């Protein structure tokens, strides 16, 4: 019974922390100045936000089929989300969307 | 690892996947699972994707117990840094592009390296080739973290070369 | 506690929706769509637990798959103008 309480508590902490990271990722998506930095903010939601929420649910589910499916969702995000981000940024670079850089290499500067 | 063993392990993985998704040990469903797993294995053989790239099970042991725990720790640390940057009122970002030459030999190693860079918040691999990685980093400190001979580069190289003595 | 996570996911989806509406380039909108997809997938999973029906997880898996494949398909469509040909 005591152990159940500890597991419940841990899963709540994971769910709340995951929710926090998700919302921070959303805020970053709005605050960041250009496309490439927005992808960084969104990867916060994709990795730690999603991971912690899934971990919280996994602690509730335990070693069941439901837990196995949660692990599957986690692995899917783990493998697919970076591939998606890479495809997106590469397509943007090929399209000619120049990133704003802190110290521009040699050509025209964009950041004030 | 000989090809027939790899194909057999692909079959086992597919069967496990089917069983976890269905969750019912009824004889008919299990038989259907064996049938569809065999069908997919046959497709994979015809497409020639049941090789060391399509089903890199020889990396599983090292990846599961040595590489992934380290990668998860890296993800947590850099996610916390990105989180603090996003919530900082001044938004202290210094976006940087870095180019470097990865030290991996195999294509699987290069893909693992590029995916790990992208998975870590704060760095994205934009261009990936055998000669050069182009990485966009949110801060200069993050850009300094990825480089030839850096921690991630060394660990991925160790991961890809570890099972060579068994293959 | 599940309800709190569900509300947070809805807030994130709303923020991403704002970015999709504002986003100057098509890639900003695509990134926002991807984030909304991730949030929807997690929301389906959380709602399953909230209602005591974890069978919803199957739907979450399908949603995640569609999210990734959909984004890559849209990107390819933007680059090629059609989906039928092999890449490069």
Short mmCIF file of C-alpha atoms in Angstrom, two decimals:
data_model
loop_
_atom_site.label_atom_id
_atom_site.label_comp_id
_atom_site.label_asym_id
_atom_site.label_seq_id
_atom_site.Cartn_x
_atom_site.Cartn_y
_atom_site.Cartn_z
CA UNK A 1 0.00 0.00 0.00
CA UNK A 2 2.81 2.34 0.89
CA UNK A 3 4.62 1.42 -2.30
CA UNK A 4 1.48 2.16 -4.30
CA UNK A 5 1.38 5.63 -2.79
CA UNK A 6 5.03 6.26 -3.70
CA UNK A 7 4.42 5.11 -7.29
CA UNK A 8 1.34 7.33 -7.52
CA UNK A 9 3.35 10.28 -6.25
CA UNK A 10 6.19 9.64 -8.72
CA UNK A 11 3.76 9.37 -11.62
CA UNK A 12 2.09 12.64 -10.64
CA UNK A 13 5.46 14.37 -10.47
CA UNK A 14 6.32 12.99 -13.93
CA UNK A 15 2.98 14.07 -15.40
CA UNK A 16 3.27 17.58 -13.97
CA UNK A 17 6.89 18.00 -15.07
CA UNK A 18 6.02 16.71 -18.56
CA UNK A 19 3.10 19.14 -18.78
CA UNK A 20 5.41 21.95 -17.71
CA UNK A 21 7.96 21.15 -20.43
CA UNK A 22 5.19 20.85 -23.04
CA UNK A 23 3.85 24.31 -22.20
CA UNK A 24 7.38 25.77 -22.16
CA UNK A 25 7.93 24.30 -25.62
CA UNK A 26 4.71 25.95 -26.79
CA UNK A 27 5.77 29.29 -25.30
CA UNK A 28 9.15 28.96 -27.00
CA UNK A 29 7.43 28.25 -30.29
CA UNK A 30 5.78 31.67 -29.97
CA UNK A 31 8.72 33.63 -28.51
CA UNK A 32 11.65 32.53 -30.67
CA UNK A 33 12.67 34.96 -33.40
CA UNK A 34 13.19 32.74 -36.46
CA UNK A 35 12.27 29.35 -37.86
CA UNK A 36 15.36 27.38 -36.82
CA UNK A 37 15.21 28.52 -33.20
CA UNK A 38 11.51 27.64 -33.12
CA UNK A 39 12.40 24.07 -34.05
CA UNK A 40 14.67 23.97 -30.99
CA UNK A 41 11.77 25.05 -28.79
CA UNK A 42 9.43 22.49 -30.33
CA UNK A 43 11.92 19.69 -29.77
CA UNK A 44 11.51 20.42 -26.05
CA UNK A 45 7.86 19.33 -26.33
CA UNK A 46 8.79 16.33 -28.44
CA UNK A 47 11.51 14.91 -26.19
CA UNK A 48 11.23 15.72 -22.51
CA UNK A 49 7.57 16.81 -22.44
CA UNK A 50 6.27 13.74 -24.24
CA UNK A 51 8.77 11.46 -22.52
CA UNK A 52 7.87 12.53 -18.99
CA UNK A 53 4.12 12.36 -19.64
CA UNK A 54 4.52 8.85 -21.09
CA UNK A 55 6.69 7.88 -18.10
CA UNK A 56 4.00 9.13 -15.73
CA UNK A 57 1.35 7.10 -17.54
CA UNK A 58 3.71 4.09 -17.60
CA UNK A 59 4.05 4.24 -13.80
CA UNK A 60 0.25 4.12 -13.55
CA UNK A 61 -0.02 1.22 -16.00
CA UNK A 62 2.78 -1.00 -14.64
CA UNK A 63 3.94 -4.15 -16.44
CA UNK A 64 0.85 -4.67 -18.58
CA UNK A 65 -0.03 -4.60 -22.27
CA UNK A 66 -1.00 -0.96 -21.78
CA UNK A 67 2.50 -0.28 -20.48
CA UNK A 68 4.01 -2.05 -23.49
CA UNK A 69 1.99 0.15 -25.81
CA UNK A 70 3.16 3.26 -23.96
CA UNK A 71 6.75 2.11 -24.47
CA UNK A 72 5.95 1.66 -28.18
CA UNK A 73 4.67 5.24 -28.42
CA UNK A 74 7.82 6.41 -26.65
CA UNK A 75 10.06 4.53 -29.09
CA UNK A 76 8.08 5.91 -32.02
CA UNK A 77 8.68 9.48 -30.82
CA UNK A 78 12.31 8.65 -30.02
CA UNK A 79 13.03 7.48 -33.58
CA UNK A 80 10.62 9.51 -35.70
CA UNK A 81 10.69 13.00 -34.18
CA UNK A 82 14.37 13.80 -34.96
CA UNK A 83 13.89 12.49 -38.50
CA UNK A 84 10.96 14.85 -38.94
CA UNK A 85 12.85 17.83 -37.52
CA UNK A 86 15.84 17.11 -39.74
CA UNK A 87 13.66 16.83 -42.87
CA UNK A 88 11.96 20.11 -41.97
CA UNK A 89 15.14 22.13 -41.36
CA UNK A 90 16.90 20.67 -44.40
CA UNK A 91 13.92 21.53 -46.61
CA UNK A 92 13.93 25.06 -45.18
CA UNK A 93 17.65 25.47 -45.87
CA UNK A 94 17.26 24.12 -49.42
CA UNK A 95 14.39 26.55 -49.92
CA UNK A 96 16.80 29.35 -49.02
CA UNK A 97 15.50 30.44 -45.63
CA UNK A 98 18.61 31.89 -44.00
CA UNK A 99 19.01 31.40 -40.26
CA UNK A 100 19.59 34.47 -38.10
CA UNK A 101 23.02 33.97 -36.59
CA UNK A 102 24.57 35.57 -33.53
CA UNK A 103 27.89 36.19 -35.27
CA UNK A 104 27.31 36.14 -39.03
CA UNK A 105 30.14 34.42 -40.92
CA UNK A 106 31.19 36.97 -43.57
CA UNK A 107 28.27 37.98 -45.78
CA UNK A 108 25.28 40.18 -44.95
CA UNK A 109 24.28 40.26 -41.31
CA UNK A 110 20.70 39.81 -40.25
CA UNK A 111 20.70 40.08 -36.46
CA UNK A 112 20.69 43.63 -35.08
CA UNK B 1 26.04 -12.16 -37.33
CA UNK B 2 24.95 -14.38 -40.26
CA UNK B 3 22.06 -13.22 -42.39
CA UNK B 4 19.75 -16.09 -41.51
CA UNK B 5 20.00 -15.30 -37.81
CA UNK B 6 19.24 -11.66 -38.50
CA UNK B 7 16.18 -12.63 -40.52
CA UNK B 8 15.02 -14.92 -37.74
CA UNK B 9 15.39 -12.16 -35.15
CA UNK B 10 13.38 -9.85 -37.42
CA UNK B 11 10.64 -12.51 -37.44
CA UNK B 12 10.73 -12.72 -33.63
CA UNK B 13 10.51 -8.94 -33.26
CA UNK B 14 7.55 -8.75 -35.64
CA UNK B 15 5.78 -11.58 -33.82
CA UNK B 16 6.33 -9.86 -30.46
CA UNK B 17 5.01 -6.61 -31.95
CA UNK B 18 1.86 -8.35 -33.20
CA UNK B 19 1.30 -10.08 -29.88
CA UNK B 20 1.74 -6.86 -27.87
CA UNK B 21 -0.69 -5.01 -30.12
CA UNK B 22 -3.37 -7.71 -30.12
CA UNK B 23 -2.99 -8.77 -26.50
CA UNK B 24 -5.22 -11.81 -26.92
CA UNK B 25 -3.68 -15.30 -26.83
CA UNK B 26 -6.46 -16.84 -28.95
CA UNK B 27 -5.06 -19.56 -31.27
CA UNK B 28 -6.51 -18.01 -34.39
CA UNK B 29 -4.99 -14.59 -33.66
CA UNK B 30 -1.59 -16.09 -32.89
CA UNK B 31 -1.67 -18.08 -36.13
CA UNK B 32 -2.62 -14.94 -38.03
CA UNK B 33 0.30 -13.19 -36.32
CA UNK B 34 2.76 -15.88 -37.41
CA UNK B 35 1.34 -15.64 -40.93
CA UNK B 36 1.66 -11.87 -41.21
CA UNK B 37 5.11 -11.85 -39.60
CA UNK B 38 6.27 -14.40 -42.19
CA UNK B 39 4.71 -12.32 -44.95
CA UNK B 40 6.53 -9.17 -43.79
CA UNK B 41 9.82 -11.06 -43.48
CA UNK B 42 9.35 -12.28 -47.05
CA UNK B 43 8.71 -8.71 -48.24
CA UNK B 44 11.82 -7.53 -46.35
CA UNK B 45 13.93 -10.23 -48.02
CA UNK B 46 12.61 -9.26 -51.44
CA UNK B 47 13.35 -5.59 -50.75
CA UNK B 48 16.78 -6.47 -49.33
CA UNK B 49 16.14 -4.48 -46.17
CA UNK B 50 16.67 -7.26 -43.64
CA UNK B 51 20.40 -6.49 -43.53
CA UNK B 52 22.63 -4.71 -41.01
CA UNK B 53 21.05 -1.35 -41.92
CA UNK B 54 17.38 -2.23 -41.96
CA UNK B 55 17.47 -4.34 -38.84
CA UNK B 56 20.60 -3.37 -36.86
CA UNK B 57 19.96 -5.80 -34.02
CA UNK B 58 23.69 -6.38 -33.53
CA UNK B 59 23.87 -2.92 -31.93
CA UNK B 60 20.97 -3.56 -29.56
CA UNK B 61 22.92 -4.69 -26.50
CA UNK B 62 25.42 -1.86 -26.47
CA UNK B 63 22.78 0.72 -27.43
CA UNK B 64 20.30 -0.35 -24.78
CA UNK B 65 22.67 -0.51 -21.81
CA UNK B 66 25.41 1.98 -22.63
CA UNK B 67 24.40 4.48 -25.29
CA UNK B 68 20.71 5.19 -24.58
CA UNK B 69 21.13 5.89 -20.84
CA UNK B 70 23.88 8.39 -21.64
CA UNK B 71 21.77 9.93 -24.43
CA UNK B 72 18.75 10.25 -22.12
CA UNK B 73 20.90 12.03 -19.55
CA UNK B 74 22.19 14.40 -22.27
CA UNK B 75 18.62 15.07 -23.44
CA UNK B 76 17.46 15.87 -19.91
CA UNK B 77 20.40 18.22 -19.22
CA UNK B 78 20.13 20.17 -22.48
CA UNK B 79 16.32 20.28 -22.31
CA UNK B 80 16.64 21.97 -18.93
CA UNK B 81 19.07 24.52 -20.40
CA UNK B 82 16.75 25.25 -23.36
CA UNK B 83 13.84 25.54 -20.92
CA UNK B 84 15.70 28.19 -18.90
CA UNK B 85 16.55 30.09 -22.09
CA UNK B 86 12.90 30.09 -23.23
CA UNK B 87 11.64 31.33 -19.86
CA UNK B 88 14.37 33.98 -19.51
CA UNK B 89 12.82 37.43 -20.17
CA UNK B 90 15.90 38.53 -22.12
CA UNK B 91 15.87 35.39 -24.35
CA UNK B 92 19.68 34.92 -24.30
CA UNK B 93 20.13 32.99 -27.55
CA UNK B 94 23.16 33.07 -29.84
CA UNK B 95 22.22 30.89 -32.85
CA UNK B 96 25.27 29.34 -34.46
CA UNK B 97 25.98 27.11 -37.45
CA UNK B 98 28.89 24.69 -37.08
CA UNK B 99 30.41 22.31 -39.62
CA UNK B 100 32.50 19.32 -38.67
CA UNK B 101 33.54 15.96 -40.03
CA UNK B 102 31.98 12.99 -38.21
CA UNK B 103 34.30 10.09 -37.42
CA UNK B 104 31.78 7.29 -38.07
CA UNK B 105 32.48 4.72 -40.77
CA UNK B 106 29.13 2.99 -41.33
CA UNK B 107 25.92 4.60 -42.55
CA UNK B 108 24.08 3.33 -39.47
CA UNK B 109 26.62 5.10 -37.27
CA UNK B 110 26.17 8.37 -39.18
CA UNK B 111 22.38 8.13 -38.88
CA UNK B 112 22.60 7.43 -35.15
CA UNK B 113 24.92 10.39 -34.69
CA UNK B 114 22.72 12.78 -36.69
CA UNK B 115 19.56 11.59 -34.95
CA UNK B 116 21.18 11.96 -31.54
CA UNK B 117 22.22 15.52 -32.36
CA UNK B 118 18.67 16.39 -33.43
CA UNK B 119 17.10 14.59 -30.48
CA UNK B 120 19.10 16.69 -28.03
CA UNK B 121 17.20 19.97 -27.61
CA UNK B 122 19.32 22.93 -28.62
CA UNK B 123 21.07 21.31 -31.58
CA UNK B 124 19.69 20.19 -34.96
CA UNK B 125 21.60 18.45 -37.72
CA UNK B 126 20.65 20.34 -40.87
CA UNK B 127 22.87 18.76 -43.52
CA UNK B 128 24.20 15.24 -43.13
CA UNK B 129 26.79 13.60 -45.31
CA UNK B 130 29.75 11.28 -44.88
CA UNK B 131 32.19 14.18 -45.13
CA UNK B 132 30.44 16.85 -43.16
CA UNK B 133 27.68 17.57 -40.67
CA UNK B 134 26.06 21.01 -40.63
CA UNK B 135 24.57 21.62 -37.19
CA UNK B 136 22.39 24.54 -36.07
CA UNK B 137 22.76 25.25 -32.37
CA UNK B 138 20.66 27.54 -30.20
CA UNK B 139 23.65 28.87 -28.24
CA UNK B 140 27.40 29.08 -28.71
CA UNK B 141 27.88 26.74 -25.74
CA UNK B 142 25.62 24.16 -27.41
CA UNK B 143 27.60 24.51 -30.64
CA UNK B 144 30.81 23.84 -28.74
CA UNK B 145 29.32 20.60 -27.45
CA UNK B 146 29.05 18.97 -30.88
CA UNK B 147 32.33 18.60 -32.75
CA UNK B 148 34.64 15.99 -34.20
CA UNK B 149 36.11 14.06 -31.30
CA UNK B 150 33.43 15.38 -28.92
CA UNK B 151 31.68 13.19 -26.37
CA UNK B 152 28.79 12.23 -28.67
CA UNK B 153 31.07 11.60 -31.66
CA UNK B 154 33.30 9.28 -29.63
CA UNK B 155 30.40 7.38 -28.09
CA UNK B 156 28.64 6.78 -31.42
CA UNK B 157 31.91 5.56 -32.93
CA UNK B 158 32.32 3.18 -30.00
CA UNK B 159 28.71 2.02 -30.50
CA UNK B 160 29.13 1.25 -34.20
CA UNK B 161 32.49 -0.45 -33.85
CA UNK B 162 31.68 -2.48 -30.74
CA UNK B 163 30.11 -5.55 -32.34
CA UNK B 164 32.54 -5.80 -35.25
CA UNK B 165 34.37 -8.65 -33.55
CA UNK B 166 31.13 -10.65 -33.54
CA UNK B 167 29.96 -10.01 -37.08
CA UNK C 1 -3.76 14.83 -12.17
CA UNK C 2 -4.54 13.43 -15.61
CA UNK C 3 -6.86 16.40 -16.08
CA UNK C 4 -3.98 18.81 -15.35
CA UNK C 5 -1.81 17.11 -17.99
CA UNK C 6 -4.71 17.20 -20.46
CA UNK C 7 -5.21 20.94 -19.87
CA UNK C 8 -1.49 21.60 -20.28
CA UNK C 9 -1.50 19.69 -23.58
CA UNK C 10 -4.49 21.70 -24.77
CA UNK C 11 -2.68 24.94 -23.86
CA UNK C 12 0.39 23.78 -25.80
CA UNK C 13 -1.77 22.93 -28.81
CA UNK C 14 -3.37 26.39 -28.61
CA UNK C 15 0.07 28.06 -28.51
CA UNK C 16 1.18 26.00 -31.51
CA UNK C 17 -2.06 26.96 -33.27
CA UNK C 18 -1.21 30.62 -32.72
CA UNK C 19 2.20 30.01 -34.30
CA UNK C 20 0.53 28.24 -37.22
CA UNK C 21 -1.68 31.28 -37.74
CA UNK C 22 1.19 33.79 -37.36
CA UNK C 23 4.07 31.81 -38.89
CA UNK C 24 5.67 33.77 -41.71
CA UNK C 25 6.94 30.75 -43.64
CA UNK C 26 5.30 27.47 -44.54
CA UNK C 27 7.92 25.64 -42.46
CA UNK C 28 6.84 27.46 -39.29
CA UNK C 29 3.31 26.30 -39.95
CA UNK C 30 4.48 22.74 -40.57
CA UNK C 31 6.46 22.71 -37.32
CA UNK C 32 3.37 24.00 -35.51
CA UNK C 33 1.29 21.27 -37.13
CA UNK C 34 3.82 18.68 -36.00
CA UNK C 35 3.68 19.99 -32.43
CA UNK C 36 -0.12 19.94 -32.50
CA UNK C 37 0.06 16.34 -33.72
CA UNK C 38 2.38 15.35 -30.85
CA UNK C 39 0.07 17.07 -28.37
CA UNK C 40 -2.98 15.34 -29.84
CA UNK C 41 -1.26 11.96 -29.61
CA UNK C 42 -0.38 12.52 -25.95
CA UNK C 43 -3.85 13.92 -25.32
CA UNK C 44 -5.46 10.75 -26.70
CA UNK C 45 -3.27 8.66 -24.39
CA UNK C 46 -4.00 10.83 -21.34
CA UNK C 47 -7.74 10.90 -22.09
CA UNK C 48 -7.72 7.10 -22.22
CA UNK C 49 -6.38 7.01 -18.68
CA UNK C 50 -8.71 9.80 -17.55
CA UNK C 51 -11.75 7.83 -18.67
CA UNK C 52 -10.34 4.51 -17.47
CA UNK C 53 -10.22 3.13 -21.01
CA UNK C 54 -6.54 2.65 -21.93
CA UNK C 55 -7.51 0.97 -25.22
CA UNK C 56 -7.27 4.48 -26.64
CA UNK C 57 -3.50 3.92 -26.84
CA UNK C 58 -3.91 2.09 -30.16
CA UNK C 59 -5.38 5.26 -31.57
CA UNK C 60 -2.44 7.23 -30.14
CA UNK C 61 0.06 4.96 -31.94
CA UNK C 62 -1.77 5.42 -35.24
CA UNK C 63 -1.91 9.16 -34.67
CA UNK C 64 1.84 9.31 -34.09
CA UNK C 65 2.56 7.34 -37.26
CA UNK C 66 0.24 9.51 -39.34
CA UNK C 67 1.82 12.64 -37.87
CA UNK C 68 5.33 11.73 -39.04
CA UNK C 69 4.34 10.32 -42.42
CA UNK C 70 2.01 13.24 -43.06
CA UNK C 71 4.69 15.82 -42.39
CA UNK C 72 7.26 14.11 -44.61
CA UNK C 73 4.64 13.76 -47.35
CA UNK C 74 3.76 17.47 -47.20
CA UNK C 75 7.47 18.40 -47.29
CA UNK C 76 8.03 16.19 -50.32
CA UNK C 77 5.01 17.68 -52.01
CA UNK C 78 6.41 21.17 -51.47
CA UNK C 79 9.76 20.23 -52.93
CA UNK C 80 8.61 18.17 -55.90
CA UNK C 81 5.06 19.29 -56.55
CA UNK C 82 3.98 15.65 -56.67
CA UNK C 83 4.23 12.58 -54.49
CA UNK C 84 4.66 9.79 -57.00
CA UNK C 85 8.36 9.90 -57.86
CA UNK C 86 11.28 8.41 -55.96
CA UNK C 87 13.37 10.90 -53.97
CA UNK C 88 16.59 12.12 -55.56
#
